[in-house]
Coordinates of C-alpha atoms (C1' of nucleotides) in Angstrom, one line a residue:
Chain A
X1 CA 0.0 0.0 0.0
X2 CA 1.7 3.1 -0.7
X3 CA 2.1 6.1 1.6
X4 CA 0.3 8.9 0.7
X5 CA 2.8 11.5 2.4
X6 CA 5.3 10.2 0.3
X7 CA 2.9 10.1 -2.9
X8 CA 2.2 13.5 -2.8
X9 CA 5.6 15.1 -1.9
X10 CA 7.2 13.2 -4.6
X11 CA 4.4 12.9 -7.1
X12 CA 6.2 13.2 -10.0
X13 CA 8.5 10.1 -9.5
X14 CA 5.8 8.3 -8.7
X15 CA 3.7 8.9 -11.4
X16 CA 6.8 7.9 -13.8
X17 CA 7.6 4.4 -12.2
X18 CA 4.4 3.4 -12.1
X19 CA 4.5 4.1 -16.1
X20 CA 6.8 1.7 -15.8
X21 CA 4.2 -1.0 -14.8
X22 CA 2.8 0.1 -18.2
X23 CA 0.3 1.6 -16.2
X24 CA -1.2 5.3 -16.6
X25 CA 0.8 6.7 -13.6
X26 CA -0.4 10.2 -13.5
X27 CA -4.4 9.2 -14.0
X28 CA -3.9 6.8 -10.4
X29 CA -1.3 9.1 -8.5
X30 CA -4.4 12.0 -9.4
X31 CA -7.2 9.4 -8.8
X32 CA -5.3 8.8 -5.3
X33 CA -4.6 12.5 -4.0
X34 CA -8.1 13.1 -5.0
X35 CA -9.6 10.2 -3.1
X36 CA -7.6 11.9 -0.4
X37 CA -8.5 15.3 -0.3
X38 CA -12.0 14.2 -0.5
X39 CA -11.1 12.2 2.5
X40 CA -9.5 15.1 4.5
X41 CA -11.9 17.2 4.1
X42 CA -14.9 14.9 5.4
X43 CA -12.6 14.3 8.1
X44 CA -12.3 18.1 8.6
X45 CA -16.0 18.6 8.8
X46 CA -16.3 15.8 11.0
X47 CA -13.4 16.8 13.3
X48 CA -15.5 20.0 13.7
X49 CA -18.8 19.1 14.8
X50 CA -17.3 16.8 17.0
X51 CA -15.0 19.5 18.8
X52 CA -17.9 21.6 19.3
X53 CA -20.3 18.6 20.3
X54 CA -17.9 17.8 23.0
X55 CA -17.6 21.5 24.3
X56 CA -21.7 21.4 24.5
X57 CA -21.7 18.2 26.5
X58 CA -19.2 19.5 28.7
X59 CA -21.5 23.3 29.0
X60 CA -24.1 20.6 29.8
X61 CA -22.1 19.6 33.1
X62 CA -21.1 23.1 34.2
X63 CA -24.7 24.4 34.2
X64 CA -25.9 21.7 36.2
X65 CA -23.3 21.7 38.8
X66 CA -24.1 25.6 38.8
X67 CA -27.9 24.9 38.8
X68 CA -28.8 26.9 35.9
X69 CA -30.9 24.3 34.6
X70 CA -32.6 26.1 31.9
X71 CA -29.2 27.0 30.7
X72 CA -28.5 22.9 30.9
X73 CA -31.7 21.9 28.5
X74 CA -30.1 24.8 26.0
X75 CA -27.3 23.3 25.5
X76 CA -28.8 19.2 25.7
X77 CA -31.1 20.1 23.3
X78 CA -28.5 22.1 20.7
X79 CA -26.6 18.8 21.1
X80 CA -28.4 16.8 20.2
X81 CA -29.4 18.5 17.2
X82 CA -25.6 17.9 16.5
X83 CA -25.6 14.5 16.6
X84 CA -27.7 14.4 13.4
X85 CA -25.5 16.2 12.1
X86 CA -22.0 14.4 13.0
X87 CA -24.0 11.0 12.4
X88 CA -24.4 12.1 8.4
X89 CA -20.6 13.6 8.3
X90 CA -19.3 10.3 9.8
X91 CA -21.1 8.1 7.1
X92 CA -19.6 10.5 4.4
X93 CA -16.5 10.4 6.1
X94 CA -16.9 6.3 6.5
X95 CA -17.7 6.4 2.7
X96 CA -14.4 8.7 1.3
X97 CA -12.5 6.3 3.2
X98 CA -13.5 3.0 1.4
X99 CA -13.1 4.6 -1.5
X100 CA -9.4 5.7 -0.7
X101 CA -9.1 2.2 0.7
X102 CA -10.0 0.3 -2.6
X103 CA -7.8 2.2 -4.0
X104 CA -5.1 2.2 -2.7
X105 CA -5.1 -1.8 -2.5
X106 CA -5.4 -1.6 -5.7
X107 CA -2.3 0.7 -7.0
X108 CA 1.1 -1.3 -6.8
X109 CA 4.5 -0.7 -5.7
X110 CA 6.1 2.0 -7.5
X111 CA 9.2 0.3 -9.3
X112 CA 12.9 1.3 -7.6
X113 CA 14.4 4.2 -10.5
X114 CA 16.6 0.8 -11.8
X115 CA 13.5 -1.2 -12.8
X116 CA 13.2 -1.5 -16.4
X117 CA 10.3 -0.5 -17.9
X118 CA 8.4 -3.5 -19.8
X119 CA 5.8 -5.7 -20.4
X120 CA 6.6 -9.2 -19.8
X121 CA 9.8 -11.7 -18.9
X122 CA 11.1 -10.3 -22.0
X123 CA 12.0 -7.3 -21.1
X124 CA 14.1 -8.6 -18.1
X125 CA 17.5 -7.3 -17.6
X126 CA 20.3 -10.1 -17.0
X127 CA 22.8 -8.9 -14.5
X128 CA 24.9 -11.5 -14.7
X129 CA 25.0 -15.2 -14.9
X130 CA 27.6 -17.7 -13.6
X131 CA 28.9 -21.3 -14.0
X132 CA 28.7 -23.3 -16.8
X133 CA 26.6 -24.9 -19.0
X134 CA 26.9 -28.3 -18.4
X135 CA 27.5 -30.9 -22.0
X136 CA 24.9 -34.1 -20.8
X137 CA 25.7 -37.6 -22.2
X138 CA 24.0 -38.9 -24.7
X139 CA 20.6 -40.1 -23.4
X140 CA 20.6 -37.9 -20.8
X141 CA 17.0 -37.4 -19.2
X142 CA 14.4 -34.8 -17.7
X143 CA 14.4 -35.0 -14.1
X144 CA 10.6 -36.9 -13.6
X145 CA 12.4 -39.4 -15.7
X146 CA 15.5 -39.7 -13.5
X147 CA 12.7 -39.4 -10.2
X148 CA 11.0 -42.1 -11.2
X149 CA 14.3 -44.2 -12.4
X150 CA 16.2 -43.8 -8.9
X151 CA 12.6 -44.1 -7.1
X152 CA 13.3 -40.4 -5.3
X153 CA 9.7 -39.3 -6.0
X154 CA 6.5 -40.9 -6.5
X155 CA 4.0 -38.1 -8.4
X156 CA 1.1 -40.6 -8.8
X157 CA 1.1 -41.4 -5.2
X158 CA 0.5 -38.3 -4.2
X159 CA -1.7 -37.7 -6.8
X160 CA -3.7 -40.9 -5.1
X161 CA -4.0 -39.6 -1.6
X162 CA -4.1 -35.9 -2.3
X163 CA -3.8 -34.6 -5.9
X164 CA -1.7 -33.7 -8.5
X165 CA 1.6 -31.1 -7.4
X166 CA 1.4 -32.9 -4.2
X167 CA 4.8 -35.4 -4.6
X168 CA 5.6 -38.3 -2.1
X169 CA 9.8 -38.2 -1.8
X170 CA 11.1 -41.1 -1.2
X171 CA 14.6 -42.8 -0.2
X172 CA 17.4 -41.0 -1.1
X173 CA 15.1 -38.3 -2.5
X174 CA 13.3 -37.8 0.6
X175 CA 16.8 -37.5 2.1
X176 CA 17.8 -35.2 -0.7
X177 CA 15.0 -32.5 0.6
X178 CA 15.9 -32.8 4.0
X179 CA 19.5 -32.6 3.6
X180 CA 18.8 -28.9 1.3
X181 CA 16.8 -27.8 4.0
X182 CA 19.5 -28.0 6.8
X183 CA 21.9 -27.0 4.4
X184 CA 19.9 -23.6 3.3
X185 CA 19.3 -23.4 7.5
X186 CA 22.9 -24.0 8.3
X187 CA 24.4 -20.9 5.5
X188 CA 21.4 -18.8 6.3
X189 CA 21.9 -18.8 10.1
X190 CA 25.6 -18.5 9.5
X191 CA 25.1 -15.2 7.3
X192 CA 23.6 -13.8 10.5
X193 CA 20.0 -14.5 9.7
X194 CA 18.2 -15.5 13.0
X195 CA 15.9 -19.1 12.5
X196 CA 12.4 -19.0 13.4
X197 CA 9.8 -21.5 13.0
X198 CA 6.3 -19.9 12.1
X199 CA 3.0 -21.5 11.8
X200 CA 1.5 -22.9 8.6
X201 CA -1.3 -21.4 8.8
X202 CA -2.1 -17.3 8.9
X203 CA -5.5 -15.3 9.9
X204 CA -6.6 -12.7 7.8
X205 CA -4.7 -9.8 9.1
X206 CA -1.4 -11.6 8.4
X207 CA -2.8 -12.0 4.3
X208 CA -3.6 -8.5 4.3
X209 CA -0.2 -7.7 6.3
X210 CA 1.9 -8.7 3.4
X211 CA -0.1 -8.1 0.2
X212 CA -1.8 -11.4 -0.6
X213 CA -5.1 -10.1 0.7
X214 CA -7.5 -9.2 -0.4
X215 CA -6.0 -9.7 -4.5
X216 CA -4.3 -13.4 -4.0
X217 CA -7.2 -14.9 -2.1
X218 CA -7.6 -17.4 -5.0
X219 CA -4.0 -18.2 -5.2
X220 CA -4.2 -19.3 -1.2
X221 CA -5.6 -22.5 0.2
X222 CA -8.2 -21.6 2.4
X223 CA -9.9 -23.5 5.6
X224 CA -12.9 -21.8 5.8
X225 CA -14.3 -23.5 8.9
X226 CA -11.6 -21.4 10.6
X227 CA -11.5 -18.9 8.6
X228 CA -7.3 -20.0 8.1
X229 CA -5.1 -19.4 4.6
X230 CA -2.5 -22.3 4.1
X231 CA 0.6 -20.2 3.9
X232 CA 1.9 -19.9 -0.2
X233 CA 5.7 -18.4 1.4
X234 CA 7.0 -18.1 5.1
X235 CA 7.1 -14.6 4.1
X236 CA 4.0 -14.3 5.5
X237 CA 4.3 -15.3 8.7
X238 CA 7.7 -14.3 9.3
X239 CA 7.3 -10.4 8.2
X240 CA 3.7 -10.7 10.3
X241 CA 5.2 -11.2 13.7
X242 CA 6.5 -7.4 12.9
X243 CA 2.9 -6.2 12.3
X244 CA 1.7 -3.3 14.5
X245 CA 5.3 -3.3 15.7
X246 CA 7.4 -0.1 16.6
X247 CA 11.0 -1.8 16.6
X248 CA 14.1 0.7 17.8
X249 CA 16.4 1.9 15.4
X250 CA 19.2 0.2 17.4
X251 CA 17.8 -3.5 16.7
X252 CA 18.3 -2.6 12.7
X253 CA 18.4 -4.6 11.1
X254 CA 16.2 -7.8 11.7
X255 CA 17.3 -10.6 9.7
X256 CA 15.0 -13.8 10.0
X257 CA 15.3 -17.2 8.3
X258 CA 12.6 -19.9 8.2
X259 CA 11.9 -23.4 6.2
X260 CA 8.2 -24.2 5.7
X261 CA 6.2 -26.0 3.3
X262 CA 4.6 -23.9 1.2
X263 CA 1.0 -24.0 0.0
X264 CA -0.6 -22.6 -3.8
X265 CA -3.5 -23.2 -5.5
X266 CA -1.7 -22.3 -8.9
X267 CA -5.4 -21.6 -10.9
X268 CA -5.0 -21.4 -14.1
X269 CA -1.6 -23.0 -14.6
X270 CA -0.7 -25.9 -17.1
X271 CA 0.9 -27.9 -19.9
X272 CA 4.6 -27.7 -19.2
X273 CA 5.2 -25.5 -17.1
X274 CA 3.4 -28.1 -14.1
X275 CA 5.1 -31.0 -15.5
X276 CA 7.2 -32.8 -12.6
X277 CA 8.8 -30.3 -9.9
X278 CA 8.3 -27.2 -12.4
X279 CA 5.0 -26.2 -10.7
X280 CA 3.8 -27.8 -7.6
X281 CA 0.9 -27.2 -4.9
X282 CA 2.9 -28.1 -1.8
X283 CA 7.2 -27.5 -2.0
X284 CA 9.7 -26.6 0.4
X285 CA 11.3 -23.5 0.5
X286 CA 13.7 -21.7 3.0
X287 CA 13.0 -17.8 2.8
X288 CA 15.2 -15.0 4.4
X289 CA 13.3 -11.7 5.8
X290 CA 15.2 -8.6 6.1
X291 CA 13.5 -5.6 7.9
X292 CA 15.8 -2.4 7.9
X293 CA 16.1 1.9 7.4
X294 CA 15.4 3.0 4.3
X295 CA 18.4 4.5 3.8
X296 CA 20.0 0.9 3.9
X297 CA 17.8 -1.3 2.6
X298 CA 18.8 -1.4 -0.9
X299 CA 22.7 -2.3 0.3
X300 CA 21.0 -4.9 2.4
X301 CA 19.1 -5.7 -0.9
X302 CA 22.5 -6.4 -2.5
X303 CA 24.0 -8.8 0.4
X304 CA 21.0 -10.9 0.0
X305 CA 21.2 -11.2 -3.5
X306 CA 25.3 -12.3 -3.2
X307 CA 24.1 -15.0 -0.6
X308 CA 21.5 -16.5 -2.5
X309 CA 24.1 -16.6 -5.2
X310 CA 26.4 -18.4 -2.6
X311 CA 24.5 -20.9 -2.2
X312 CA 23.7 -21.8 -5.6
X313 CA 27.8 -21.3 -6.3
X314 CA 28.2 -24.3 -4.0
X315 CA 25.6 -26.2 -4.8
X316 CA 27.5 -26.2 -8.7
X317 CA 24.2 -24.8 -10.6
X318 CA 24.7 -22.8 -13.3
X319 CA 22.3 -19.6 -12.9
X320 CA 21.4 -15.9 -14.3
X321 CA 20.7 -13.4 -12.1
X322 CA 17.6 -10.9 -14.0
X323 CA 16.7 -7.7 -12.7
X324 CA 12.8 -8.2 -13.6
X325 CA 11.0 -5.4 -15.5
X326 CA 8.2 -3.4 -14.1
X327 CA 5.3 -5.5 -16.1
X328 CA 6.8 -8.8 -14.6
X329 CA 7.6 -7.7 -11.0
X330 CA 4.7 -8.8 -8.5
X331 CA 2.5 -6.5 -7.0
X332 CA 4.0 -5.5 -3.5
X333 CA 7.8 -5.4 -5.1
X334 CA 9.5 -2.4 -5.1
X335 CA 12.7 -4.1 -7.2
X336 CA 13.1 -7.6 -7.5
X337 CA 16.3 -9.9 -8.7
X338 CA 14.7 -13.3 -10.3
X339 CA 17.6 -16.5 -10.1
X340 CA 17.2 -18.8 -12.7
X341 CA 18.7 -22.3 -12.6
X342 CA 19.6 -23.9 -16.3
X343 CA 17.7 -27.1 -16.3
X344 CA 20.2 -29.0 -18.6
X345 CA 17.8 -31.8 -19.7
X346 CA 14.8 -29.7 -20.2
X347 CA 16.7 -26.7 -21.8
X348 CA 15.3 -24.3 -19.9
X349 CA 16.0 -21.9 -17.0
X350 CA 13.9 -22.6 -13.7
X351 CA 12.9 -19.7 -11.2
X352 CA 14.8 -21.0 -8.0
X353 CA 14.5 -17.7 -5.8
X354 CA 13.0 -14.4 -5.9
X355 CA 14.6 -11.7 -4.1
X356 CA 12.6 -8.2 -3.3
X357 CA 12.8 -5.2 -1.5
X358 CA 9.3 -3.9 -0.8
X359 CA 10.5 -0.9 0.6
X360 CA 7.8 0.5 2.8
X361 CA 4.8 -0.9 0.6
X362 CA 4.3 -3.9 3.5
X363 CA 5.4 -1.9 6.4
X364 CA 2.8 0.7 5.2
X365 CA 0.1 -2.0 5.7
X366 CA 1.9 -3.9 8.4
X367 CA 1.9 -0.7 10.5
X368 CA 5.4 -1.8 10.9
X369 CA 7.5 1.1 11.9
X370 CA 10.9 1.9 13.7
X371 CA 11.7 4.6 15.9
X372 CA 14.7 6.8 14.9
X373 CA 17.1 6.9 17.6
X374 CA 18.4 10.5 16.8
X375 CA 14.9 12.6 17.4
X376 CA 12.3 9.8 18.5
X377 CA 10.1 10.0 15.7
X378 CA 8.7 6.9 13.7
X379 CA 9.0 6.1 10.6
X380 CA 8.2 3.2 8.8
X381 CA 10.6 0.8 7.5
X382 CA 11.7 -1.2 4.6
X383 CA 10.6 -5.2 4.5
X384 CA 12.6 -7.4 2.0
X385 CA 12.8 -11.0 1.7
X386 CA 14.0 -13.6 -0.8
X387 CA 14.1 -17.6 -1.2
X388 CA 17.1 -18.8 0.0
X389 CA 16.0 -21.5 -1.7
X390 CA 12.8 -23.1 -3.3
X391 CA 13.6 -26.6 -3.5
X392 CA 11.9 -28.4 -5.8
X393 CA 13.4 -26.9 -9.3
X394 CA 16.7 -27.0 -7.2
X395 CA 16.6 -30.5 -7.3
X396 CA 15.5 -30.5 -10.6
X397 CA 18.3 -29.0 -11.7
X398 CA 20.7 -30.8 -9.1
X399 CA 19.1 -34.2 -10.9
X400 CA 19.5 -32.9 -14.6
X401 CA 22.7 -31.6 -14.3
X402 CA 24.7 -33.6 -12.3
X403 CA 23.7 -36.7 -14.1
X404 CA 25.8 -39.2 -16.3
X405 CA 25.6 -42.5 -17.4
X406 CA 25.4 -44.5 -14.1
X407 CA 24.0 -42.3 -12.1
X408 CA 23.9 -38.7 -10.1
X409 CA 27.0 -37.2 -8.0
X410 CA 25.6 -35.1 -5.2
X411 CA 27.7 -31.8 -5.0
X412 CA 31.0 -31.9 -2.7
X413 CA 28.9 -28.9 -0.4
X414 CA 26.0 -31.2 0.4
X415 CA 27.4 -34.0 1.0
X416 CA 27.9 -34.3 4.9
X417 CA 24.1 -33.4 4.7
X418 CA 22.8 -36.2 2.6
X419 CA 25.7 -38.9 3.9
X420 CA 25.7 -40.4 0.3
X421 CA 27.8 -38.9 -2.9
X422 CA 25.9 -40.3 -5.5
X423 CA 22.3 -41.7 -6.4
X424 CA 22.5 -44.7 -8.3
Chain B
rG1 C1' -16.3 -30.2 23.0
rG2 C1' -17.9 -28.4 28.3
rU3 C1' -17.3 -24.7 32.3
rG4 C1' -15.4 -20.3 34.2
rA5 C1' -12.4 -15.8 34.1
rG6 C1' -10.7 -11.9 31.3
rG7 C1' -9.1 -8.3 27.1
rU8 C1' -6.9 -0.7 29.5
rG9 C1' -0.5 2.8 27.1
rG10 C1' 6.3 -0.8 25.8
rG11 C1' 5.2 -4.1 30.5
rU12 C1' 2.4 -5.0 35.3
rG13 C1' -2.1 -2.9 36.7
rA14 C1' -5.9 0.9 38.9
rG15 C1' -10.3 3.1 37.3
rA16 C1' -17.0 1.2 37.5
rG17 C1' -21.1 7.7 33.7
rG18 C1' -18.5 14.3 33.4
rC19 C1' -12.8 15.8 37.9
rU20 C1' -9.6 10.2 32.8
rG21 C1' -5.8 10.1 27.1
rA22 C1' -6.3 7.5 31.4
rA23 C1' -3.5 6.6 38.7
rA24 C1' 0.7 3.9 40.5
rC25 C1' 4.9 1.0 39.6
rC26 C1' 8.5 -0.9 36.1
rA27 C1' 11.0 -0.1 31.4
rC28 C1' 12.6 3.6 27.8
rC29 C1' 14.7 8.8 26.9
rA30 C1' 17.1 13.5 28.7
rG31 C1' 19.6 15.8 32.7
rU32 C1' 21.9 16.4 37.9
rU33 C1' 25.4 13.9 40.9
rU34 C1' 29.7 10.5 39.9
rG35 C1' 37.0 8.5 38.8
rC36 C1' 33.8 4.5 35.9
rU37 C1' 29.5 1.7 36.5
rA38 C1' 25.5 1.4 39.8
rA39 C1' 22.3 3.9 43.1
rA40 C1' 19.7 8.3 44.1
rC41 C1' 17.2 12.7 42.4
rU42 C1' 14.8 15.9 38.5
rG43 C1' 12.2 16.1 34.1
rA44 C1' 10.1 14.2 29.8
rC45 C1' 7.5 10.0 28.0
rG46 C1' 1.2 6.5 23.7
rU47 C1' -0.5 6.0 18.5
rA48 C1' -3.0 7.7 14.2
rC49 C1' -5.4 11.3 11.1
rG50 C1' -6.1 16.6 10.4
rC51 C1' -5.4 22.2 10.9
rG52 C1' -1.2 25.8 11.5
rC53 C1' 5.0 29.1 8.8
rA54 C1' 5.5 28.1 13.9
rA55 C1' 4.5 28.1 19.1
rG56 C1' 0.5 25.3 19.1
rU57 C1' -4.2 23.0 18.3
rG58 C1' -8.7 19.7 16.8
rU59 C1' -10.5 14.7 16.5
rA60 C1' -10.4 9.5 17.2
rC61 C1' -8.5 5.3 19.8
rC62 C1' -9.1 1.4 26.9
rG63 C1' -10.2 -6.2 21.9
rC64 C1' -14.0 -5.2 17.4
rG65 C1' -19.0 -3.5 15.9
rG66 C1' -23.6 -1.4 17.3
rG67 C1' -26.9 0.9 21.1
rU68 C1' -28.4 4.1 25.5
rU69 C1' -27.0 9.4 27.1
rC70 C1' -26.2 16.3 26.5
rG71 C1' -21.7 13.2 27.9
rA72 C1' -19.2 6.1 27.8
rA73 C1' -12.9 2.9 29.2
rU74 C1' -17.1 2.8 32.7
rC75 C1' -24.2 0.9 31.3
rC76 C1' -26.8 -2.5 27.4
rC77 C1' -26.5 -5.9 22.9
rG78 C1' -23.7 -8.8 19.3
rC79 C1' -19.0 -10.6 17.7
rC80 C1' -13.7 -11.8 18.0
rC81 C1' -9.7 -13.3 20.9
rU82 C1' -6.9 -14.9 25.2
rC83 C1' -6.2 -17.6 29.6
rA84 C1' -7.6 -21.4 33.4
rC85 C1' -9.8 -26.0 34.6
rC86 C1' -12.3 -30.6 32.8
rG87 C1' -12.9 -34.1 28.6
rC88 C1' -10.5 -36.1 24.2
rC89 C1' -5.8 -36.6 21.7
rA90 C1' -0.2 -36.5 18.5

RNA sequence: GGUGAGGUGGGUGAGAGGCUGAAACCACCAGUUUGCUAAACUGACGUACGCGCAAGUGUACCGCGGGUUCGAAUCCCGCCCUCACCGCCA
């Protein structure tokens, strides 16, 4: 959600990277400070019938404990002529304010000034990739193939007792996961990020906190019985236990780290995009949360982005790192670094982590502020987070590429963590 | 699932129609004292949205939403949540 104060002193940026979202900047910024005046002034209205509402009520008390009476019934009976009057200003008032509200929900993030403007994943800006491309033997195979062949992951079991995207790991490949988890956990908390475990499930607030509510409700399992959303990224959770939080400047910055399952509906997907690990309703993922001063946030930004890329250095996967364009970021992203993984058997590069700084676009709705140590004031802060990593295109691309005739060798990093060197 | 208690500022917790944006204590912040730290003392100390060049000032907020009243943290109704005990259970 963005702030207004910041909208409206520095309109015309705003205006210009929302362009950049190939959207009509200047019509929303001007549909939003409109909304806003329109609120303002209801409010002023309000504000004054109230003020002199409560200064009649209090007249009210005086006379009586003066015993002017008739003086008393004056002032009762101007009053309540004033409450018809503050009961209509507070439904207009009531009204101006949904109507900033559904707004304002509905505007995205304004892209950072190094967002490239474009439409789709074309117009992505590669930053850099790294490693190399690895030359597969002949008859080398997509990783469902290689699943199946080694007996790491069972699709049509799941797809018995819960439903397609819902893989049972098995063996070595259930080991696999487990052994990426603790090793993501193990750099993560080694680059200073703090582990928490969060629960799976959020309440409403938490959706709306960080963005998915109310426009993702369909991409969120829901259990409507409790009224519960299955959560799709531990970003959730994690950046909500900051909501309604005034942290002090001195605790800057908060660096978090949590593995979850995470949960997606994924409407409207298909063909091969789904097929095997590419798309799936429940995955693994270990996420890192940064909350920090604007001023910093985009160095922070930086670091994130060169850890991610540590990981996937050691884990001997060649990747690209794009800077996405404003048509392809998501919603809440102020700028967001996309790493792809090249998926040697498929021929393709695989999202493996998404890295964003949201600036104050969360904190805005997360009520999520800090308090500056210098004069005591509160402002809000910046939220960022990233996967460090999503595991199941990880693996894919750990299958595919590390494959050969006999077999696949499990990278020298990972090792220790899966206690075997090679699936065979 | 049953029964009971309760939701007040960063924390503990008082208040039971106007004297209450809210006692007291603790924490935090500034200062005095001090070789340093501590202690002691003094002062300041909620959030949000407005108005004002500023000093300042208006409004709202005591879980949420309604109601009664000239006036509600306080009375009434509905909802949500938390805790305790019992039952069941990994």
């Amino acid at each position: 959600m963005l702030y207004l104060p910041t909208l409206r002193a520095e309109r015309a940026a705003a205006e210009a990277a929302l362009n950049k979202r190939g959207l009509n900047g200047a019509a929303l910024v001007e549909q939003l400070l409109q909304a806003d005046d329109a609120r303002r002034a209801a409010q002023v209205a309000l504000d004054d019938c109230l003020a002199e509402s409560n200064l009649l009520a209090k007249a009210v008390g005086d006379f009586f404990k003066t015993g002017q009476k008739a003086e008393a019934d004056a002032a009762r009976e101007k009053s309540t002529a004033l409450k018809e009057t503050a009961k209509r200003l507070e439904a207009v008032l009531r009204e101006a304010e949904n109507a900033l509200q559904s707004l304002l929900v509905a505007v995205p993030n304004t892209p950072h000034a190094s967002v490239p403007a474009g439409k789709s994943a074309e117009d992505n800006e590669e930053i850099r990739s790294s490693g190399s491309i690895p030359q597969l033997h002949e008859g080398a195979v997509p990783h469902w193939d290689l699943a199946s062949r080694y007996n790491l992951i069972d699709f049509e079991l799941g797809v018995k007792i819960t439903g397609a995207g819902f893989p049972v790991y098995l063996g070595k490949g259930a080991r696999l996961q487990r052994a990426l988890i603790q090793f993501f956990l193990d750099r993560n908390t080694a680059a200073g990020y703090t582990e928490v475990q969060p629960p799976h499930f959020v309440n409403e607030a938490s959706g709306f906190g960080t963005g998915q509510l109310p426009d993702k409700e369909g991409q969120m399992y829901h259990a409507v019985a409790d009224n519960l959303y299955a959560i799709p990224t531990a970003e959730v959770p994690v950046t909500n236990l900051y909501r309604d939080v005034i942290v002090d400047e001195s605790d800057l910055p908060i660096r978090h780290t949590a593995y979850t399952p995470c949960f997606r509906r994924e409407a409207g997907s298909y063909g091969k995009d789904v097929r095997g690990l590419n798309r799936l309703h429940q995955f693994d993922k270990v996420e890192v949360v940064t909350i920090d001063r604007p001023e910093d946030s985009y160095g922070r930004l930086e670091e994130m982005v060169q850890h991610v890329a540590g990981l996937l250095d050691a884990l001997e996967l060649p990747y690209r790192i794009l800077r996405l364009c404003g048509g392809d970021m998501g919603f809440t992203s102020a700028l967001t670094y996309d790493f792809e993984v090249w998926s040697a058997a498929q021929q393709r590069w695989l999202e493996v982590s998404s890295v964003s700084n949201f600036e104050t676009y969360q904190a805005n709705r997360l009520k999520l502020r800090y308090r500056r140590t210098s004069d005591r004031k509160t402002q809000l802060a910046h939220t960022l987070n990233g996967s460090a990593l999503a595991l199941p295109r990880v693996v894919a691309a750990l299958l595919e590429n590390h494959q050969d005739e006999n077999g696949i060798r499990i990278p020298a990093a990972l090792v220790p963590y899966t206690g075997f060197d090679r699936i065979s």
